[in-house]
Coordinates of C-alpha atoms in Angstrom, one line a residue:
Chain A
X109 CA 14.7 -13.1 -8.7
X110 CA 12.5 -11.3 -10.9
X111 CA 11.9 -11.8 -14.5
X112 CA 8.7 -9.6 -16.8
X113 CA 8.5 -11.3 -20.0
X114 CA 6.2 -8.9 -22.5
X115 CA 4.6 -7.3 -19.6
X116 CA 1.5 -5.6 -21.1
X117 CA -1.2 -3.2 -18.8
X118 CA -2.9 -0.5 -20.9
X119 CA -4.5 2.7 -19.8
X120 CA -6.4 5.4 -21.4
X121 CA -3.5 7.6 -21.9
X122 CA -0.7 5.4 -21.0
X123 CA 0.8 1.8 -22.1
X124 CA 3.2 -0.4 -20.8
X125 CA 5.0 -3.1 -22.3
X126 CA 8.4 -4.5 -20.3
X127 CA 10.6 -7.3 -20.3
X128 CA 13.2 -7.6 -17.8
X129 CA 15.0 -9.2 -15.4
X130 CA 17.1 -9.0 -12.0
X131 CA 19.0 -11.4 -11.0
X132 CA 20.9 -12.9 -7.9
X133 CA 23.4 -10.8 -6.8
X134 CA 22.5 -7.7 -8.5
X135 CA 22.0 -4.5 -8.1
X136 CA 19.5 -3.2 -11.1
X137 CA 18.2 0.1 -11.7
X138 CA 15.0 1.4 -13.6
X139 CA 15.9 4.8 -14.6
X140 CA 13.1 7.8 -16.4
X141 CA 11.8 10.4 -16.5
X142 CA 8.6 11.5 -14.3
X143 CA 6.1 9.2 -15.8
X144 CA 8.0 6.9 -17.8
X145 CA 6.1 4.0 -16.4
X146 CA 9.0 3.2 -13.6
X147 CA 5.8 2.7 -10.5
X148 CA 3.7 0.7 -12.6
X149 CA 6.2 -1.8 -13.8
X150 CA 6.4 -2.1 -10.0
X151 CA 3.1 -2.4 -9.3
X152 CA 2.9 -5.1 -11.4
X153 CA 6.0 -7.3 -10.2
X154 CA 4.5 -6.5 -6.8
X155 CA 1.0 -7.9 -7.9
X156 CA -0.6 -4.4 -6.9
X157 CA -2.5 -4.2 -10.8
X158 CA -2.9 -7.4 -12.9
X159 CA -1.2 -7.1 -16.4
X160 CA -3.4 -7.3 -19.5
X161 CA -0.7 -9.7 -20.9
X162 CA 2.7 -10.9 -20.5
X163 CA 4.1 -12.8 -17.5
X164 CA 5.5 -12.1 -14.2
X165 CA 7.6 -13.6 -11.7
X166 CA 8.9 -13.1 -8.7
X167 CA 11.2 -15.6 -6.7
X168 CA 9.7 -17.5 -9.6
X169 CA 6.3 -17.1 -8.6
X170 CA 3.4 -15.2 -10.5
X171 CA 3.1 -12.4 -7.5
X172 CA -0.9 -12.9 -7.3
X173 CA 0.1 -16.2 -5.9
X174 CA 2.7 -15.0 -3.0
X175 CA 1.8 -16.4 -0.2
X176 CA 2.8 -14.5 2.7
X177 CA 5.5 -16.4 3.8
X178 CA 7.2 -15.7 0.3
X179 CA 6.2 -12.0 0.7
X180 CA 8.1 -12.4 4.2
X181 CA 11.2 -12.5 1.4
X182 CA 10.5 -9.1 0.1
X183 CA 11.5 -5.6 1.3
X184 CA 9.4 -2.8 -0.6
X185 CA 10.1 0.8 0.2
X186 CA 7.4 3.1 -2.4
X187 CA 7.6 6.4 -3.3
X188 CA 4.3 7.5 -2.7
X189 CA 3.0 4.8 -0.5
X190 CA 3.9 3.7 3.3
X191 CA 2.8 3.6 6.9
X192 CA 0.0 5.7 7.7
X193 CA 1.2 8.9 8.9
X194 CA -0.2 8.8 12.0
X195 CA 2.0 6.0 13.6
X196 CA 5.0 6.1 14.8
X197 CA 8.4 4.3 14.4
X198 CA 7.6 2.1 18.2
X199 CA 4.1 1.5 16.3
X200 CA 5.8 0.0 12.8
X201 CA 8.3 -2.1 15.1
X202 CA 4.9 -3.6 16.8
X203 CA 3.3 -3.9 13.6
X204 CA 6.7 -5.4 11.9
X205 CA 7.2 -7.9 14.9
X206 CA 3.7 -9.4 14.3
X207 CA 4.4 -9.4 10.4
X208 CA 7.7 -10.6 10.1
X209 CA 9.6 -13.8 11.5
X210 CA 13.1 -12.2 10.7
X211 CA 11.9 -9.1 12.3
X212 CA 14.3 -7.9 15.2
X213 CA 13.1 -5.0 17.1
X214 CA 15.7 -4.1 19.1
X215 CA 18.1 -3.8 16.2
X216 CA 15.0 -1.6 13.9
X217 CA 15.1 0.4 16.5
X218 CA 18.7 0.8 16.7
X219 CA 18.8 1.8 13.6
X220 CA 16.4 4.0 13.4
X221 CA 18.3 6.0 16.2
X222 CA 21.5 5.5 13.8
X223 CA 20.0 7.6 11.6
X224 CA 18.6 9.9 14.4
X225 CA 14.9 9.2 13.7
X226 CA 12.9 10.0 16.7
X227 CA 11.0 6.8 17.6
X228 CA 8.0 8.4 19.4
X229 CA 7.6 11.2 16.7
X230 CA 4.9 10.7 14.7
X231 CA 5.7 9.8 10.8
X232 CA 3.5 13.5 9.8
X233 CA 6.3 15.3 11.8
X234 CA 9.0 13.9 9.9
X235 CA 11.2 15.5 6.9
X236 CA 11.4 14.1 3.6
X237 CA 14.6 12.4 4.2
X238 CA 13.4 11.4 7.5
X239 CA 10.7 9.3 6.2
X240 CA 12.5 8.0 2.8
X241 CA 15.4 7.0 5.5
X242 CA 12.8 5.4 7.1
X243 CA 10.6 3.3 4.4
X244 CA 14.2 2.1 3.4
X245 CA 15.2 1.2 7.2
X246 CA 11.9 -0.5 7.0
X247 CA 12.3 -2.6 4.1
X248 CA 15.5 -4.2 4.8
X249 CA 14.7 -4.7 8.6
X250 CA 13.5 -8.6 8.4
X251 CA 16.4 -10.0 6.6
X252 CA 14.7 -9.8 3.0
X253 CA 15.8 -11.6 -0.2
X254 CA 14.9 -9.4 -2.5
X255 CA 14.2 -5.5 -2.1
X256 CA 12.0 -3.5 -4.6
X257 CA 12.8 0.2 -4.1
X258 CA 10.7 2.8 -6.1
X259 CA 12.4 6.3 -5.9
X260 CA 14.3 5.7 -2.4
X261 CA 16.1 8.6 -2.4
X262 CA 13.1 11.5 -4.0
X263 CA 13.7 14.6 -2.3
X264 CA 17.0 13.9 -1.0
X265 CA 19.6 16.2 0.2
X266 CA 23.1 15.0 -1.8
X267 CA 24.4 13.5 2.2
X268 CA 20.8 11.5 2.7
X269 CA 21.4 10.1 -0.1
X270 CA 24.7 9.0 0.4
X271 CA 23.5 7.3 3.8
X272 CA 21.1 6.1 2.1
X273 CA 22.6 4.1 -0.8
X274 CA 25.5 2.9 2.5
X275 CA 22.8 1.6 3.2
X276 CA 22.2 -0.9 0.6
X277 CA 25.6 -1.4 -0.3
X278 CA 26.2 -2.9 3.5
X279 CA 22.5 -4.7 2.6
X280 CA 24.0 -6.4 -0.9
X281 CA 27.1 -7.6 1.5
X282 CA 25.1 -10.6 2.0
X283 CA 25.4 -12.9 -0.8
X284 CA 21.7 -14.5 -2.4
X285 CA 19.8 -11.2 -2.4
X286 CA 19.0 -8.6 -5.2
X287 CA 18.1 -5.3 -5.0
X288 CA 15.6 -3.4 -8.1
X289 CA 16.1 0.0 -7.5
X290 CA 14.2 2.9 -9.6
X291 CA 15.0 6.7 -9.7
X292 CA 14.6 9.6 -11.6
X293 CA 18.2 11.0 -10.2
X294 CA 20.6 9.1 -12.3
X295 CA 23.9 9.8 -11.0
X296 CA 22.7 7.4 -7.6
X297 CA 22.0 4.7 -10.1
X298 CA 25.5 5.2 -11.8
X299 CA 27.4 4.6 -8.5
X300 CA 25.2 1.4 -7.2
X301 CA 23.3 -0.7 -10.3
X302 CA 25.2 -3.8 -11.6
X303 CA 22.9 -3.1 -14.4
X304 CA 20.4 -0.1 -15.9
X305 CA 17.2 -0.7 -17.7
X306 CA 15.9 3.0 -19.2
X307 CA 12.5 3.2 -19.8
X308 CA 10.7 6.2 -21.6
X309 CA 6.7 6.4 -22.6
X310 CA 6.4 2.8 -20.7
X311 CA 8.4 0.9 -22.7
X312 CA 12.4 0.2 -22.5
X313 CA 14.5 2.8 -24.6
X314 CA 17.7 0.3 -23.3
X315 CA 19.8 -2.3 -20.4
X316 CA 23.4 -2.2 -20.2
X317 CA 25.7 -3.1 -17.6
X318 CA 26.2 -0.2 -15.5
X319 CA 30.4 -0.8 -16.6
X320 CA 29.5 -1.0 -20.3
X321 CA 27.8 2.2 -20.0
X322 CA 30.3 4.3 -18.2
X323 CA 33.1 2.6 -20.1
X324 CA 31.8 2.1 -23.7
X325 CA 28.9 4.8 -24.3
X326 CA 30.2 8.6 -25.2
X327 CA 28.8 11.5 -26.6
X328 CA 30.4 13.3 -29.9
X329 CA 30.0 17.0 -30.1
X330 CA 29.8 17.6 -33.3
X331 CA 29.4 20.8 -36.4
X332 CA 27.5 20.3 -39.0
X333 CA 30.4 19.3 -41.3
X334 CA 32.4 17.4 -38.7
X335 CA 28.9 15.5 -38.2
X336 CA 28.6 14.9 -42.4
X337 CA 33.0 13.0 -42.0
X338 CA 31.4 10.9 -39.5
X339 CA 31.2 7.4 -39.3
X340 CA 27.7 7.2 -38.6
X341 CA 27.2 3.1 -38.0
X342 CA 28.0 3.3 -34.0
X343 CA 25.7 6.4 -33.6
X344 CA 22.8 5.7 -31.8
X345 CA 21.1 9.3 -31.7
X346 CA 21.4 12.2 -32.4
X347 CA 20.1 15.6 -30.8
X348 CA 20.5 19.1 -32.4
X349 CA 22.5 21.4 -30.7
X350 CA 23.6 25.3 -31.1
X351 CA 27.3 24.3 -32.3
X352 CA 25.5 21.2 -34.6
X353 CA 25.1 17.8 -32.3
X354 CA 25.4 15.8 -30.1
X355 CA 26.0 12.0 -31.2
X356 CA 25.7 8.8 -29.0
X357 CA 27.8 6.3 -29.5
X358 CA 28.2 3.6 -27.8
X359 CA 32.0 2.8 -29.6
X360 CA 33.3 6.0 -28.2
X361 CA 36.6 3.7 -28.6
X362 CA 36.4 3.4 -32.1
X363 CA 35.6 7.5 -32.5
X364 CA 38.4 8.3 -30.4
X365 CA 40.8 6.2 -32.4
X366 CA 39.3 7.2 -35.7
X367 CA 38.1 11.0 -34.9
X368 CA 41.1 11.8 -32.7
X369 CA 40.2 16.0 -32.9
X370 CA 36.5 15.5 -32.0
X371 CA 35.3 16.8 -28.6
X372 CA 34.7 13.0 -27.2
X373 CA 33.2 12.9 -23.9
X374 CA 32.3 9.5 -21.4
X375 CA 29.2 8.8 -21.0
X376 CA 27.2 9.8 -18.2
X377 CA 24.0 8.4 -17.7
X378 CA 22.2 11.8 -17.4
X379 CA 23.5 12.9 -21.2
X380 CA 22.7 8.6 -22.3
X381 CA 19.1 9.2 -20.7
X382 CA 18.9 12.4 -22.4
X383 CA 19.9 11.2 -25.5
X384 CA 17.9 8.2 -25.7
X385 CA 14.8 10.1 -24.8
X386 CA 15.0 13.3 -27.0
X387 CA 17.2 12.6 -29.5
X388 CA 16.8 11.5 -33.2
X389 CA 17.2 8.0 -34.1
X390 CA 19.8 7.1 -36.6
Chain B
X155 CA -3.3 -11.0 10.5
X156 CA -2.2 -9.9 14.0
X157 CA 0.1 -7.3 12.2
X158 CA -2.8 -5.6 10.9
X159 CA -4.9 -5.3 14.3
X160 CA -1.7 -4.0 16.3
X161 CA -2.1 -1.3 13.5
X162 CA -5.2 -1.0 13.4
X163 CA -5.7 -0.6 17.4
X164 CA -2.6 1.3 17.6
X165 CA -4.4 3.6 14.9
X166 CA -7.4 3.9 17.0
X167 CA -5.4 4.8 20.0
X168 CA -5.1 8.4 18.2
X169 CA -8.8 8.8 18.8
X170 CA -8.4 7.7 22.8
X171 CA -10.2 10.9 24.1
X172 CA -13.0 11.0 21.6
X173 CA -13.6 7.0 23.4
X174 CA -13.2 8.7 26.7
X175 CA -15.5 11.0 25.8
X176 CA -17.9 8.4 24.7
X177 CA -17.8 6.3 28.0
X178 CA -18.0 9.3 30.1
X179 CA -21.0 10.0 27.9
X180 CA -22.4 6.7 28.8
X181 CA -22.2 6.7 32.4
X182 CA -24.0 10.1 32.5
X183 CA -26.6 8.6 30.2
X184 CA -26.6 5.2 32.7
X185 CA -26.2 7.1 36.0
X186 CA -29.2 9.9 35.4
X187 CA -31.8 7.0 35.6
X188 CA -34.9 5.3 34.7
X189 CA -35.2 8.0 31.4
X190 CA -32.2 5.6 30.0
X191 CA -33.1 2.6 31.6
X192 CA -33.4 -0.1 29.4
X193 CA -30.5 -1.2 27.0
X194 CA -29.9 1.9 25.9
X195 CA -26.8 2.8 26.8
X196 CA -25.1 -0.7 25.5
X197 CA -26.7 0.1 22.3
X198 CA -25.6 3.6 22.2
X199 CA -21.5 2.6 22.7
X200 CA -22.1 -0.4 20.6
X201 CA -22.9 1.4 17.3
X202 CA -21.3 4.3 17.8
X203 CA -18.0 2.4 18.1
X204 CA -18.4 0.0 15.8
X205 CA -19.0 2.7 13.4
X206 CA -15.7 4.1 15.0
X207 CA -14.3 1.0 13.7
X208 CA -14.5 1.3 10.0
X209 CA -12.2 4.9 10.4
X210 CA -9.7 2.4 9.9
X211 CA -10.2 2.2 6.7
X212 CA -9.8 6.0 6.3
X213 CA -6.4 5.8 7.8
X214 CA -5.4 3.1 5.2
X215 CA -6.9 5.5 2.6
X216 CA -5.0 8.3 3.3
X217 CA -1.4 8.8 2.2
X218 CA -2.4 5.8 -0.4
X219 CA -1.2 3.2 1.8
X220 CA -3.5 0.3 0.3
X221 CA -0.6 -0.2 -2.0
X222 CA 2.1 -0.7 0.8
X223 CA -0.2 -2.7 3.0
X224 CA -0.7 -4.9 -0.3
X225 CA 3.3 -5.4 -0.5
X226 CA 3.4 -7.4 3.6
X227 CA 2.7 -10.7 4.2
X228 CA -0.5 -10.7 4.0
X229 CA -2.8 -11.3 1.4
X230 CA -5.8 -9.6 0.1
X231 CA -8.2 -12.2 2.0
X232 CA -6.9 -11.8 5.2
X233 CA -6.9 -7.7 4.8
X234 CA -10.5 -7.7 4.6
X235 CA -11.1 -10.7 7.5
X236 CA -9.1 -8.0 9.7
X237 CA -11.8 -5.4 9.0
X238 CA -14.4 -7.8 9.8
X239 CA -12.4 -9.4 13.0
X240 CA -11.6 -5.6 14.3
X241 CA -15.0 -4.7 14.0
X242 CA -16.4 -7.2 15.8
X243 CA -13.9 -6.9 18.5
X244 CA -14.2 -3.1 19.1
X245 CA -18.2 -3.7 18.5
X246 CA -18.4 -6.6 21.7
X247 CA -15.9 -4.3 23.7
X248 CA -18.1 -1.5 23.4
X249 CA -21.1 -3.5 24.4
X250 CA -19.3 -5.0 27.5
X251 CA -18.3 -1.8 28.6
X252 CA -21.9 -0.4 28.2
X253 CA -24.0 -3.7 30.0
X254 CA -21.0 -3.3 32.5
X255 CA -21.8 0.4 33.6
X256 CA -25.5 -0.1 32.7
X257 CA -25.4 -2.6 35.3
X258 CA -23.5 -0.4 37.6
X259 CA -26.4 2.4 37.2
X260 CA -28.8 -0.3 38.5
X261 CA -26.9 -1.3 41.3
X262 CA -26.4 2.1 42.3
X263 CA -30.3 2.6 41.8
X264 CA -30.7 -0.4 43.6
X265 CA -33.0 -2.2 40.8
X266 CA -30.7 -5.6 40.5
X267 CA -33.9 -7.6 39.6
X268 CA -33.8 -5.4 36.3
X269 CA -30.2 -6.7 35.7
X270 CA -31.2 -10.2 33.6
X271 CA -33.7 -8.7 31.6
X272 CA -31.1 -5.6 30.7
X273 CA -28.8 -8.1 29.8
X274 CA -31.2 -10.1 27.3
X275 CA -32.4 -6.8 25.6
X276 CA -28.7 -5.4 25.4
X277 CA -27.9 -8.8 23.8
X278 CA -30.1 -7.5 20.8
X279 CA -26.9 -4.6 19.6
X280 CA -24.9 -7.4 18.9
X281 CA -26.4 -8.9 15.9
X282 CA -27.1 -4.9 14.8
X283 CA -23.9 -3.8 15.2
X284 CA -22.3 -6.8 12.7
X285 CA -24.9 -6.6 10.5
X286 CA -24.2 -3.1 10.4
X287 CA -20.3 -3.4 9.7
X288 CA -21.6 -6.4 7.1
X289 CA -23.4 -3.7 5.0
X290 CA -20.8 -0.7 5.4
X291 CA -17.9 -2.3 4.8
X292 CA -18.4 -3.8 1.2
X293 CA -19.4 -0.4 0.1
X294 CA -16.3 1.4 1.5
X295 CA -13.8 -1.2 0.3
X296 CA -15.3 -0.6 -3.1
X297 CA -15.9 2.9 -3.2
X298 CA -13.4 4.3 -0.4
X299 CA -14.7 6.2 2.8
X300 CA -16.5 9.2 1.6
X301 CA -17.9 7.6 -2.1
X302 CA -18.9 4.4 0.1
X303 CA -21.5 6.5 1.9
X304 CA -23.0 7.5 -0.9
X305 CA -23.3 4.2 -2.2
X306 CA -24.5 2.8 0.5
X307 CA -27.4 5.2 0.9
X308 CA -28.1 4.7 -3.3
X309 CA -28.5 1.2 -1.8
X310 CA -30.6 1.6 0.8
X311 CA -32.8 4.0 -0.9
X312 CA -32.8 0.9 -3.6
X313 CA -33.9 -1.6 -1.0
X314 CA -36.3 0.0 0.3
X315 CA -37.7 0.3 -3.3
X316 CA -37.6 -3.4 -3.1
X317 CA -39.2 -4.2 0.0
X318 CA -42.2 -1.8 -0.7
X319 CA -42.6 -3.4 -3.9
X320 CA -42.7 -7.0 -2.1
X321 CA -44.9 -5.5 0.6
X322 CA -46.9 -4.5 -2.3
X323 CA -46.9 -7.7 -4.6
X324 CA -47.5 -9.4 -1.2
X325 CA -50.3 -7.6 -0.1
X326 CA -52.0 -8.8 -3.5
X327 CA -51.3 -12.5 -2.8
X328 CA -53.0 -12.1 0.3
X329 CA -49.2 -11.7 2.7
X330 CA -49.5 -8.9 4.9
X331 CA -46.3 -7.2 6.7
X332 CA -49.1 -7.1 10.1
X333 CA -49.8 -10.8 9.4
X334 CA -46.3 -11.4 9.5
X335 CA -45.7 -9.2 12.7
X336 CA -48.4 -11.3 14.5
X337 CA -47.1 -14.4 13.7
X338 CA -43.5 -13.3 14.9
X339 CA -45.2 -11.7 18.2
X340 CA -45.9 -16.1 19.3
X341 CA -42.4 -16.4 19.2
X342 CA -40.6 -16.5 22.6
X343 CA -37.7 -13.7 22.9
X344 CA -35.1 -16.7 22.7
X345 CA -36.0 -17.6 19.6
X346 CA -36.1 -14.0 18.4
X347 CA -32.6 -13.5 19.5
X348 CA -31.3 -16.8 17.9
X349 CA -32.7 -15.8 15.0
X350 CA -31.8 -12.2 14.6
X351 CA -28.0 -13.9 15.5
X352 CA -28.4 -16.6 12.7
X353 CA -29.2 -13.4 10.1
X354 CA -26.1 -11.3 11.4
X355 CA -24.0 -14.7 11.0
X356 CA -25.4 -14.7 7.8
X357 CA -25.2 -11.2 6.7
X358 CA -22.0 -11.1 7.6
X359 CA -20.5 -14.1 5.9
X360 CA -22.4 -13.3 2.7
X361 CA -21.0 -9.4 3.2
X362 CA -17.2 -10.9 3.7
X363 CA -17.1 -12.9 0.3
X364 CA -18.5 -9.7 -1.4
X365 CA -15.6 -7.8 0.2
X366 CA -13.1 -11.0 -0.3
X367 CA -14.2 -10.1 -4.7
X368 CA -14.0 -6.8 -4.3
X369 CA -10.6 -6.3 -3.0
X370 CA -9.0 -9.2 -4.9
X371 CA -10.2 -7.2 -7.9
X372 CA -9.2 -3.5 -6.8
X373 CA -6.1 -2.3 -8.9
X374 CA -4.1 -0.1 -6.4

């Protein structure tokens, strides 16, 4: 559905280079920190900056040549970037209804009262959640293919949230689409992506399957001399800690059979993101 | 395309009292007589809305929404022709509304024999008010609202440089600007009118491909 290959764009102070790929059926997740590089590696599958290099497709098309029937495909919520503020939910449905052929109003509207968004409020009055519920009600309201999703759930409370990623679950029911999700809150990727690309200083630290990451990654806590016995070929980083380390491993299997007195713990993606960004490469 | 004018006019309905205003305004201008007799009225709506029209682009502006009007079906060619299409719509509105109460006034003054003549002079706004739009809007879709402004009055301060100079250089090979003037003044006001609508149609088409490049280039 989407596929970067050596995505270049260059800045003064920032540089991106990508490859990645989503595909049918999946749920992937683009996961940093604040600036990392997550919005313009979607600005450039969604042909919003032209790449210095590299290629780009979406539903294998270079996204400067979407037409706008093949944009019809596409459900986009961004984080800092919607509806002007001035109109209200009755205002997008009119707008949508022109855009869209998959558009129903009835039912956007519907759900917009599911969600107990006023429909005659305008957007300005609404909350944070409000409006996030609302850019994501938004994009999958005209039976998209594919839905590009930059920081849906910013400024969530913990319940929004979960509504919110309902949401896309029920959405991925349907077979053929794909959702690319990014977020800087790592424990709503955990619990949705199929797969998690981590990206630090624009480019991509790692991808793993969401199961391999859970399942295989693990962090070693470690003293200095319990650090020195180790085995130090599955360690992936390392970041000094008061006690001595902490160790990624992504053959926490092979430490717990081998290490069985270590403090050994599962890997969350929080600690791998943490890891991966500030610790020392081994 | 239609997407974009339902937002755009649904946008503008914000402003409904401000266009209230500005008709109210009108008839007052239209009803108190003979010291706004003439097109003025038309004229007066005509630009003032037209110039109304461009807030739009404001509204896109704000809240950065460029980049999620980028991401409908809609492509970067057919933004801009919406400007240009909204613009032109609002502007002949404006100037129906105005001939329509201008006309009223002279009913209501009893001077109908006035009405064709109103009508001919009022048909002048029309190719002002696009040519207008076809000047503002490149600079604003480059530059955004408040930057455009300045750039368009760098601009016309630089064509105005221009034109003296080629009053200038023609004056030396013997082309005057009054030469010029008299020649026009044998024209009949048909072909004046035709001619000033040929150089909007113009204007405006040569002002659309500018804007076509310059948002086909703009990084969001």
């Amino acid at each position: 559905m989407i596929e970067l290959k050596e995505l270049c764009k260059k800045y003064e102070h920032f540089s991106l280079e990508v490859s990645m790929e989503v595909r049918k059926g999946c749920i992937t997740g683009l996961v940093g920190k604040n600036g990392a590089g997550k919005t313009t590696t979607f600005k450039a599958i969604l042909g919003l900056i032209v790449p210095d290099a590299g290629e780009v497709r979406v539903l294998g098309t270079d996204p400067a040549e979407l037409t706008p029937k093949d944009r019809q495909k596409i459900g986009v919520a961004l984080a800092e970037s919607g509806f002007s503020s001035y109109l209200s939910i009755k205002d997008i449905a009119a707008v949508m209804k022109q855009m869209y052929d998959d558009f129903s109003e009835g039912d956007f509207l519907e759900q917009c009262r599911r969600f107990e968004l006023p429909t005659d409020q305008r957007i300005q009055k609404f909350s944070t959640g409000m409006k996030a519920k609302l850019k994501v009600l938004t994009a999958i309201s005209h039976n998209a293919r594919l839905l590009i999703l930059d920081e849906p759930t910013a400024g969530l409370d913990v319940m929004a949230r979960n509504e919110l990623l309902d949401m896309l679950r029920e959405y991925m029911a349907m077979e053929e689409r794909a959702i690319l999700i990014s977020s800087h809150i790592s424990t709503d990727l955990e619990s949705l992506c199929d797969d998690i690309y981590l990206m630090d200083q624009g480019k991509l630290l790692l991808h793993e399957d969401t199961d391999v990451l859970l399942g295989s990654y693990g962090i070693l806590r470690v003293n200095p001399e319990q650090f020195g016995r180790l085995d130090h070929r599955y360690l992936l980083r390392r970041r000094q800690e008061p006690y001595g380390y902490a160790c990624l491993t992504k053959e926490q299997q092979f430490y717990r059979e081998n290490y069985p007195g270590l403090v050994l713990e599962k890997g969350k993606l929080d600690d791998v993101m943490m890891l991966m960004i500030g610790g020392e490469k081994l | 395309m239609r997407g974009l004018l339902v937002k755009d006019f649904r946008l503008l309905r914000q402003r409904i009292r401000f266009f209230a205003m500005l008709v109210v305004i009108a008839v007052f201008m239209a009803a108190s007589g003979s010291a706004y007799g003439g097109s003025f009225v038309a004229g007066y709506l005509t630009l003032v809305v037209a110039m109304f029209s461009l807030s739009t682009i404001s509204y896109d502006e704000y809240d950065n929404c460029y980049c999620f009007l980028m991401t409908l079906p809609i492509d970067r060619r057919i933004y801009v022709k919406e400007k240009y299409i909204f613009g032109a719509i609002l502007g002949l509105a404006a100037w129906l509304i105005g001939v329509a109460i201008q006309s009223g006034a002279l009913f209501f003054h009893h001077q109908q024999a006035m009405l064709w003549e109103n009508l001919t002079e009022a048909l002048v706004y029309i190719p002002i008010f696009l040519v207008m739009i076809a000047l503002i809007l490149p600079f604003q879709l480059k530059y955004g609202v408040e930057r455009g402004r300045l750039a368009l009055l760098a601009a016309v301060g630089l064509v105005a440089a221009a034109v003296w100079t080629l009053v200038k250089l023609g004056g030396r090979a013997g082309l005057s600007p009054a030469g010029l003037l008299a020649r026009m003044s044998g024209l009949g006001d048909g072909q004046i009118l035709t001619g000033c609508f040929l150089l909007a149609a113009a204007v405006t088409f040569f002002s659309f491909l500018i804007s076509v490049r310059i948002m086909e280039r703009k990084e969001l």
